[in-house]
Amino acid sequence: MELYKGKGGKIASERIARHKVDSIWEALIETLLKEKKIIFKGTGKFELREANPRKVVLPLKKEGEDNYIFEKKIIPSKKKIKFIPGENFKKLLNKEECENNE
């Protein structure tokens, strides 16, 4: 919202604007859970991916002791969202970066 206002945009009601943005994100997440992929032509795509469970070792040190105790844990699998930018989006980013370097 602040970025939009900073560019001279006018918002009638910030509460309504936040609600609309939240609605877009909710629809995006809901669609990703159903379809696993959303493509915005020229902008990019969002993909839902599953991260495998993994084993980790956590070093713990108790107060007053010099030695570490190593606790083994298994991190369960979880869902991740990956964004892959499209060609138009990459061009816009690189164009802006080139303009900033001049």
GROMACS .gro file of N, CA, C and O in nm:
model
  408
    1MET      N    1   0.082  -0.119   0.000
    1MET     CA    2   0.000   0.000   0.000
    1MET      C    3   0.087   0.126   0.000
    1MET      O    4   0.057   0.219  -0.072
    2GLU      N    5   0.194   0.123   0.082
    2GLU     CA    6   0.280   0.240   0.091
    2GLU      C    7   0.349   0.266  -0.042
    2GLU      O    8   0.367   0.381  -0.082
    3LEU      N    9   0.390   0.159  -0.112
    3LEU     CA   10   0.454   0.173  -0.242
    3LEU      C   11   0.358   0.238  -0.341
    3LEU      O   12   0.395   0.329  -0.415
    4TYR      N   13   0.233   0.196  -0.340
    4TYR     CA   14   0.132   0.251  -0.429
    4TYR      C   15   0.109   0.400  -0.399
    4TYR      O   16   0.104   0.483  -0.488
    5LYS      N   17   0.098   0.432  -0.270
    5LYS     CA   18   0.079   0.571  -0.230
    5LYS      C   19   0.200   0.656  -0.267
    5LYS      O   20   0.186   0.770  -0.308
    6GLY      N   21   0.320   0.598  -0.254
    6GLY     CA   22   0.443   0.669  -0.285
    6GLY      C   23   0.453   0.706  -0.432
    6GLY      O   24   0.520   0.802  -0.468
    7LYS      N   25   0.388   0.629  -0.518
    7LYS     CA   26   0.390   0.658  -0.662
    7LYS      C   27   0.277   0.752  -0.702
    7LYS      O   28   0.253   0.772  -0.820
    8GLY      N   29   0.205   0.805  -0.605
    8GLY     CA   30   0.101   0.903  -0.634
    8GLY      C   31  -0.037   0.842  -0.648
    8GLY      O   32  -0.131   0.911  -0.685
    9GLY      N   33  -0.051   0.713  -0.618
    9GLY     CA   34  -0.182   0.648  -0.628
    9GLY      C   35  -0.273   0.690  -0.514
    9GLY      O   36  -0.228   0.725  -0.405
   10LYS      N   37  -0.402   0.689  -0.541
   10LYS     CA   38  -0.499   0.726  -0.438
   10LYS      C   39  -0.581   0.603  -0.402
   10LYS      O   40  -0.628   0.531  -0.490
   11ILE      N   41  -0.595   0.580  -0.273
   11ILE     CA   42  -0.673   0.468  -0.223
   11ILE      C   43  -0.791   0.526  -0.146
   11ILE      O   44  -0.772   0.602  -0.051
   12ALA      N   45  -0.912   0.490  -0.187
   12ALA     CA   46  -1.032   0.542  -0.121
   12ALA      C   47  -1.038   0.491   0.023
   12ALA      O   48  -1.064   0.567   0.115
   13SER      N   49  -1.015   0.362   0.041
   13SER     CA   50  -1.019   0.303   0.174
   13SER      C   51  -0.909   0.197   0.184
   13SER      O   52  -0.908   0.101   0.107
   14GLU      N   53  -0.818   0.218   0.276
   14GLU     CA   54  -0.708   0.123   0.292
   14GLU      C   55  -0.759  -0.013   0.337
   14GLU      O   56  -0.708  -0.116   0.297
   15ARG      N   57  -0.862  -0.015   0.416
   15ARG     CA   58  -0.921  -0.140   0.464
   15ARG      C   59  -0.976  -0.222   0.347
   15ARG      O   60  -0.952  -0.343   0.337
   16ILE      N   61  -1.044  -0.156   0.255
   16ILE     CA   62  -1.099  -0.226   0.137
   16ILE      C   63  -0.986  -0.274   0.048
   16ILE      O   64  -0.990  -0.387  -0.004
   17ALA      N   65  -0.884  -0.192   0.030
   17ALA     CA   66  -0.770  -0.230  -0.053
   17ALA      C   67  -0.699  -0.353   0.005
   17ALA      O   68  -0.666  -0.446  -0.068
   18ARG      N   69  -0.678  -0.353   0.136
   18ARG     CA   70  -0.614  -0.469   0.201
   18ARG      C   71  -0.700  -0.595   0.184
   18ARG      O   72  -0.648  -0.703   0.160
   19HIS      N   73  -0.830  -0.578   0.196
   19HIS     CA   74  -0.921  -0.691   0.180
   19HIS      C   75  -0.911  -0.749   0.039
   19HIS      O   76  -0.909  -0.871   0.020
   20LYS      N   77  -0.903  -0.662  -0.061
   20LYS     CA   78  -0.892  -0.708  -0.200
   20LYS      C   79  -0.761  -0.782  -0.224
   20LYS      O   80  -0.758  -0.886  -0.289
   21VAL      N   81  -0.651  -0.729  -0.171
   21VAL     CA   82  -0.520  -0.794  -0.186
   21VAL      C   83  -0.522  -0.930  -0.116
   21VAL      O   84  -0.475  -1.030  -0.171
   22ASP      N   85  -0.577  -0.935   0.005
   22ASP     CA   86  -0.587  -1.062   0.078
   22ASP      C   87  -0.671  -1.163   0.002
   22ASP      O   88  -0.639  -1.282  -0.002
   23SER      N   89  -0.779  -1.117  -0.061
   23SER     CA   90  -0.865  -1.205  -0.140
   23SER      C   91  -0.791  -1.265  -0.258
   23SER      O   92  -0.807  -1.383  -0.290
   24ILE      N   93  -0.706  -1.185  -0.321
   24ILE     CA   94  -0.627  -1.235  -0.434
   24ILE      C   95  -0.532  -1.344  -0.386
   24ILE      O   96  -0.521  -1.450  -0.450
   25TRP      N   97  -0.464  -1.321  -0.273
   25TRP     CA   98  -0.370  -1.423  -0.222
   25TRP      C   99  -0.444  -1.549  -0.181
   25TRP      O  100  -0.395  -1.661  -0.203
   26GLU      N  101  -0.561  -1.536  -0.119
   26GLU     CA  102  -0.639  -1.654  -0.080
   26GLU      C  103  -0.679  -1.735  -0.203
   26GLU      O  104  -0.669  -1.857  -0.203
   27ALA      N  105  -0.722  -1.666  -0.310
   27ALA     CA  106  -0.760  -1.735  -0.434
   27ALA      C  107  -0.639  -1.803  -0.496
   27ALA      O  108  -0.649  -1.916  -0.547
   28LEU      N  109  -0.525  -1.738  -0.492
   28LEU     CA  110  -0.401  -1.795  -0.545
   28LEU      C  111  -0.365  -1.924  -0.472
   28LEU      O  112  -0.338  -2.027  -0.535
   29ILE      N  113  -0.367  -1.921  -0.340
   29ILE     CA  114  -0.333  -2.039  -0.259
   29ILE      C  115  -0.434  -2.150  -0.283
   29ILE      O  116  -0.397  -2.267  -0.301
   30GLU      N  117  -0.561  -2.116  -0.284
   30GLU     CA  118  -0.667  -2.215  -0.305
   30GLU      C  119  -0.649  -2.285  -0.441
   30GLU      O  120  -0.659  -2.407  -0.451
   31THR      N  121  -0.621  -2.208  -0.544
   31THR     CA  122  -0.601  -2.263  -0.677
   31THR      C  123  -0.475  -2.349  -0.683
   31THR      O  124  -0.475  -2.456  -0.744
   32LEU      N  125  -0.369  -2.303  -0.618
   32LEU     CA  126  -0.246  -2.382  -0.615
   32LEU      C  127  -0.268  -2.519  -0.549
   32LEU      O  128  -0.216  -2.620  -0.596
   33LEU      N  129  -0.344  -2.521  -0.441
   33LEU     CA  130  -0.371  -2.647  -0.373
   33LEU      C  131  -0.451  -2.743  -0.461
   33LEU      O  132  -0.432  -2.864  -0.455
   34LYS      N  133  -0.538  -2.689  -0.545
   34LYS     CA  134  -0.619  -2.773  -0.635
   34LYS      C  135  -0.543  -2.813  -0.761
   34LYS      O  136  -0.542  -2.928  -0.800
   35GLU      N  137  -0.480  -2.715  -0.826
   35GLU     CA  138  -0.424  -2.735  -0.960
   35GLU      C  139  -0.273  -2.762  -0.961
   35GLU      O  140  -0.220  -2.805  -1.061
   36LYS      N  141  -0.203  -2.729  -0.854
   36LYS     CA  142  -0.057  -2.746  -0.839
   36LYS      C  143   0.025  -2.647  -0.922
   36LYS      O  144   0.145  -2.641  -0.907
   37LYS      N  145  -0.037  -2.570  -1.012
   37LYS     CA  146   0.038  -2.476  -1.095
   37LYS      C  147  -0.055  -2.365  -1.143
   37LYS      O  148  -0.169  -2.390  -1.179
   38ILE      N  149  -0.005  -2.241  -1.141
   38ILE     CA  150  -0.078  -2.127  -1.196
   38ILE      C  151   0.016  -2.053  -1.289
   38ILE      O  152   0.128  -2.019  -1.251
   39ILE      N  153  -0.029  -2.028  -1.411
   39ILE     CA  154   0.055  -1.960  -1.509
   39ILE      C  155  -0.008  -1.824  -1.542
   39ILE      O  156  -0.124  -1.816  -1.578
   40PHE      N  157   0.072  -1.718  -1.525
   40PHE     CA  158   0.035  -1.584  -1.567
   40PHE      C  159   0.117  -1.555  -1.692
   40PHE      O  160   0.238  -1.531  -1.682
   41LYS      N  161   0.054  -1.559  -1.806
   41LYS     CA  162   0.125  -1.546  -1.934
   41LYS      C  163   0.211  -1.420  -1.937
   41LYS      O  164   0.164  -1.310  -1.914
   42GLY      N  165   0.338  -1.439  -1.965
   42GLY     CA  166   0.433  -1.329  -1.974
   42GLY      C  167   0.491  -1.287  -1.841
   42GLY      O  168   0.600  -1.230  -1.834
   43THR      N  169   0.421  -1.313  -1.731
   43THR     CA  170   0.468  -1.272  -1.599
   43THR      C  171   0.544  -1.384  -1.530
   43THR      O  172   0.650  -1.363  -1.474
   44GLY      N  173   0.489  -1.505  -1.534
   44GLY     CA  174   0.557  -1.618  -1.473
   44GLY      C  175   0.457  -1.720  -1.424
   44GLY      O  176   0.338  -1.712  -1.451
   45LYS      N  177   0.509  -1.817  -1.350
   45LYS     CA  178   0.420  -1.920  -1.297
   45LYS      C  179   0.456  -1.954  -1.152
   45LYS      O  180   0.571  -1.944  -1.111
   46PHE      N  181   0.354  -1.991  -1.079
   46PHE     CA  182   0.368  -2.039  -0.943
   46PHE      C  183   0.347  -2.190  -0.947
   46PHE      O  184   0.254  -2.237  -1.010
   47GLU      N  185   0.435  -2.263  -0.880
   47GLU     CA  186   0.421  -2.408  -0.872
   47GLU      C  187   0.420  -2.450  -0.726
   47GLU      O  188   0.494  -2.396  -0.645
   48LEU      N  189   0.336  -2.548  -0.695
   48LEU     CA  190   0.332  -2.604  -0.561
   48LEU      C  191   0.420  -2.728  -0.562
   48LEU      O  192   0.402  -2.816  -0.646
   49ARG      N  193   0.517  -2.732  -0.473
   49ARG     CA  194   0.609  -2.845  -0.467
   49ARG      C  195   0.608  -2.903  -0.326
   49ARG      O  196   0.577  -2.836  -0.230
   50GLU      N  197   0.645  -3.029  -0.321
   50GLU     CA  198   0.651  -3.101  -0.193
   50GLU      C  199   0.798  -3.119  -0.156
   50GLU      O  200   0.876  -3.174  -0.233
   51ALA      N  201   0.838  -3.070  -0.040
   51ALA     CA  202   0.974  -3.090   0.010
   51ALA      C  203   0.977  -3.222   0.087
   51ALA      O  204   0.890  -3.248   0.170
   52ASN      N  205   1.074  -3.305   0.057
   52ASN     CA  206   1.086  -3.435   0.121
   52ASN      C  207   1.121  -3.420   0.269
   52ASN      O  208   1.186  -3.323   0.308
   53PRO      N  209   1.081  -3.518   0.350
   53PRO     CA  210   1.123  -3.514   0.490
   53PRO      C  211   1.275  -3.530   0.497
   53PRO      O  212   1.336  -3.591   0.408
   54ARG      N  213   1.337  -3.472   0.600
   54ARG     CA  214   1.482  -3.482   0.610
   54ARG      C  215   1.526  -3.497   0.754
   54ARG      O  216   1.454  -3.460   0.847
   55LYS      N  217   1.644  -3.554   0.769
   55LYS     CA  218   1.701  -3.574   0.902
   55LYS      C  219   1.795  -3.459   0.932
   55LYS      O  220   1.872  -3.417   0.846
   56VAL      N  221   1.789  -3.408   1.055
   56VAL     CA  222   1.880  -3.302   1.098
   56VAL      C  223   1.938  -3.338   1.233
   56VAL      O  224   1.879  -3.415   1.310
   57VAL      N  225   2.054  -3.283   1.262
   57VAL     CA  226   2.119  -3.301   1.391
   57VAL      C  227   2.135  -3.163   1.453
   57VAL      O  228   2.196  -3.074   1.393
   58LEU      N  229   2.077  -3.144   1.571
   58LEU     CA  230   2.081  -3.014   1.639
   58LEU      C  231   2.180  -3.020   1.755
   58LEU      O  232   2.162  -3.100   1.848
   59PRO      N  233   2.284  -2.938   1.753
   59PRO     CA  234   2.376  -2.936   1.868
   59PRO      C  235   2.317  -2.852   1.981
   59PRO      O  236   2.275  -2.738   1.961
   60LEU      N  237   2.308  -2.911   2.098
   60LEU     CA  238   2.254  -2.841   2.215
   60LEU      C  239   2.361  -2.837   2.324
   60LEU      O  240   2.434  -2.933   2.344
   61LYS      N  241   2.368  -2.727   2.395
   61LYS     CA  242   2.465  -2.713   2.503
   61LYS      C  243   2.390  -2.672   2.628
   61LYS      O  244   2.320  -2.570   2.630
   62LYS      N  245   2.399  -2.753   2.732
   62LYS     CA  246   2.332  -2.721   2.858
   62LYS      C  247   2.416  -2.621   2.936
   62LYS      O  248   2.538  -2.616   2.923
   63GLU      N  249   2.349  -2.541   3.020
   63GLU     CA  250   2.419  -2.442   3.100
   63GLU      C  251   2.516  -2.510   3.196
   63GLU      O  252   2.484  -2.610   3.259
   64GLY      N  253   2.635  -2.455   3.204
   64GLY     CA  254   2.734  -2.507   3.295
   64GLY      C  255   2.813  -2.625   3.240
   64GLY      O  256   2.904  -2.673   3.306
   65GLU      N  257   2.782  -2.672   3.121
   65GLU     CA  258   2.855  -2.784   3.062
   65GLU      C  259   2.933  -2.735   2.942
   65GLU      O  260   2.894  -2.640   2.873
   66ASP      N  261   3.045  -2.803   2.916
   66ASP     CA  262   3.130  -2.765   2.803
   66ASP      C  263   3.097  -2.844   2.677
   66ASP      O  264   3.126  -2.799   2.567
   67ASN      N  265   3.040  -2.962   2.693
   67ASN     CA  266   3.015  -3.049   2.578
   67ASN      C  267   2.876  -3.026   2.519
   67ASN      O  268   2.783  -2.990   2.589
   68TYR      N  269   2.868  -3.053   2.390
   68TYR     CA  270   2.741  -3.045   2.320
   68TYR      C  271   2.674  -3.181   2.321
   68TYR      O  272   2.738  -3.285   2.317
   69ILE      N  273   2.541  -3.178   2.325
   69ILE     CA  274   2.460  -3.298   2.307
   69ILE      C  275   2.396  -3.284   2.170
   69ILE      O  276   2.343  -3.179   2.136
   70PHE      N  277   2.404  -3.390   2.091
   70PHE     CA  278   2.348  -3.384   1.956
   70PHE      C  279   2.213  -3.454   1.954
   70PHE      O  280   2.203  -3.572   1.983
   71GLU      N  281   2.112  -3.375   1.921
   71GLU     CA  282   1.975  -3.428   1.916
   71GLU      C  283   1.937  -3.451   1.770
   71GLU      O  284   1.950  -3.362   1.687
   72LYS      N  285   1.894  -3.572   1.739
   72LYS     CA  286   1.853  -3.605   1.602
   72LYS      C  287   1.703  -3.586   1.590
   72LYS      O  288   1.627  -3.627   1.676
   73LYS      N  289   1.663  -3.518   1.480
   73LYS     CA  290   1.521  -3.494   1.455
   73LYS      C  291   1.492  -3.521   1.308
   73LYS      O  292   1.580  -3.510   1.223
   74ILE      N  293   1.367  -3.552   1.281
   74ILE     CA  294   1.322  -3.566   1.143
   74ILE      C  295   1.224  -3.452   1.116
   74ILE      O  296   1.124  -3.437   1.185
   75ILE      N  297   1.257  -3.373   1.016
   75ILE     CA  298   1.170  -3.263   0.975
   75ILE      C  299   1.069  -3.323   0.877
   75ILE      O  300   1.109  -3.380   0.776
   76PRO      N  301   0.939  -3.312   0.903
   76PRO     CA  302   0.840  -3.372   0.813
   76PRO      C  303   0.835  -3.301   0.677
   76PRO      O  304   0.882  -3.188   0.663
   77SER      N  305   0.776  -3.368   0.580
   77SER     CA  306   0.762  -3.307   0.448
   77SER      C  307   0.667  -3.188   0.459
   77SER      O  308   0.581  -3.184   0.546
   78LYS      N  309   0.685  -3.093   0.369
   78LYS     CA  310   0.597  -2.976   0.369
   78LYS      C  311   0.584  -2.923   0.227
   78LYS      O  312   0.664  -2.953   0.139
   79LYS      N  313   0.483  -2.842   0.208
   79LYS     CA  314   0.457  -2.783   0.077
   79LYS      C  315   0.531  -2.650   0.065
   79LYS      O  316   0.541  -2.575   0.161
   80LYS      N  317   0.584  -2.626  -0.057
   80LYS     CA  318   0.654  -2.501  -0.085
   80LYS      C  319   0.600  -2.443  -0.214
   80LYS      O  320   0.557  -2.515  -0.302
   81ILE      N  321   0.605  -2.310  -0.224
   81ILE     CA  322   0.563  -2.243  -0.346
   81ILE      C  323   0.688  -2.190  -0.416
   81ILE      O  324   0.771  -2.123  -0.354
   82LYS      N  325   0.699  -2.222  -0.544
   82LYS     CA  326   0.811  -2.174  -0.623
   82LYS      C  327   0.756  -2.083  -0.732
   82LYS      O  328   0.658  -2.116  -0.798
   83PHE      N  329   0.821  -1.967  -0.749
   83PHE     CA  330   0.783  -1.875  -0.856
   83PHE      C  331   0.891  -1.878  -0.961
   83PHE      O  332   1.010  -1.862  -0.932
   84ILE      N  333   0.851  -1.897  -1.087
   84ILE     CA  334   0.944  -1.897  -1.199
   84ILE      C  335   0.904  -1.779  -1.288
   84ILE      O  336   0.796  -1.779  -1.346
   85PRO      N  337   0.990  -1.675  -1.295
   85PRO     CA  338   0.953  -1.556  -1.373
   85PRO      C  339   0.947  -1.584  -1.522
   85PRO      O  340   1.025  -1.662  -1.575
   86GLY      N  341   0.852  -1.518  -1.590
   86GLY     CA  342   0.839  -1.528  -1.734
   86GLY      C  343   0.931  -1.431  -1.804
   86GLY      O  344   0.995  -1.345  -1.742
   87GLU      N  345   0.938  -1.440  -1.937
   87GLU     CA  346   1.028  -1.356  -2.015
   87GLU      C  347   0.997  -1.207  -2.000
   87GLU      O  348   1.087  -1.126  -1.983
   88ASN      N  349   0.869  -1.170  -2.007
   88ASN     CA  350   0.833  -1.027  -1.994
   88ASN      C  351   0.875  -0.971  -1.859
   88ASN      O  352   0.922  -0.859  -1.849
   89PHE      N  353   0.856  -1.050  -1.755
   89PHE     CA  354   0.891  -1.008  -1.619
   89PHE      C  355   1.043  -0.990  -1.608
   89PHE      O  356   1.091  -0.891  -1.552
   90LYS      N  357   1.120  -1.082  -1.666
   90LYS     CA  358   1.266  -1.072  -1.663
   90LYS      C  359   1.312  -0.948  -1.738
   90LYS      O  360   1.403  -0.877  -1.693
   91LYS      N  361   1.249  -0.922  -1.854
   91LYS     CA  362   1.287  -0.804  -1.932
   91LYS      C  363   1.260  -0.676  -1.855
   91LYS      O  364   1.341  -0.583  -1.855
   92LEU      N  365   1.144  -0.669  -1.789
   92LEU     CA  366   1.111  -0.550  -1.708
   92LEU      C  367   1.212  -0.529  -1.596
   92LEU      O  368   1.257  -0.417  -1.572
   93LEU      N  369   1.248  -0.636  -1.527
   93LEU     CA  370   1.344  -0.625  -1.418
   93LEU      C  371   1.480  -0.581  -1.468
   93LEU      O  372   1.545  -0.493  -1.410
   94ASN      N  373   1.527  -0.639  -1.578
   94ASN     CA  374   1.657  -0.604  -1.632
   94ASN      C  375   1.658  -0.464  -1.691
   94ASN      O  376   1.758  -0.394  -1.684
   95LYS      N  377   1.547  -0.422  -1.749
   95LYS     CA  378   1.536  -0.286  -1.803
   95LYS      C  379   1.550  -0.184  -1.691
   95LYS      O  380   1.624  -0.089  -1.702
   96GLU      N  381   1.478  -0.208  -1.581
   96GLU     CA  382   1.484  -0.117  -1.467
   96GLU      C  383   1.624  -0.115  -1.406
   96GLU      O  384   1.676  -0.011  -1.369
   97GLU      N  385   1.688  -0.232  -1.402
   97GLU     CA  386   1.823  -0.241  -1.347
   97GLU      C  387   1.922  -0.165  -1.434
   97GLU      O  388   2.009  -0.094  -1.385
   98CYS      N  389   1.906  -0.176  -1.567
   98CYS     CA  390   1.993  -0.103  -1.660
   98CYS      C  391   1.975   0.047  -1.646
   98CYS      O  392   2.072   0.123  -1.650
   99GLU      N  393   1.851   0.093  -1.628
   99GLU     CA  394   1.822   0.235  -1.614
   99GLU      C  395   1.883   0.289  -1.485
   99GLU      O  396   1.931   0.402  -1.480
  100ASN      N  397   1.886   0.208  -1.378
  100ASN     CA  398   1.942   0.250  -1.251
  100ASN      C  399   2.095   0.260  -1.257
  100ASN      O  400   2.155   0.339  -1.186
  101ASN      N  401   2.158   0.182  -1.345
  101ASN     CA  402   2.304   0.183  -1.357
  101ASN      C  403   2.355   0.299  -1.441
  101ASN      O  404   2.471   0.331  -1.438
  102GLU      N  405   2.268   0.360  -1.519
  102GLU     CA  406   2.312   0.470  -1.606
  102GLU      C  407   2.328   0.599  -1.533
  102GLU      O  408   2.286   0.631  -1.434
   0.00000   0.00000   0.00000
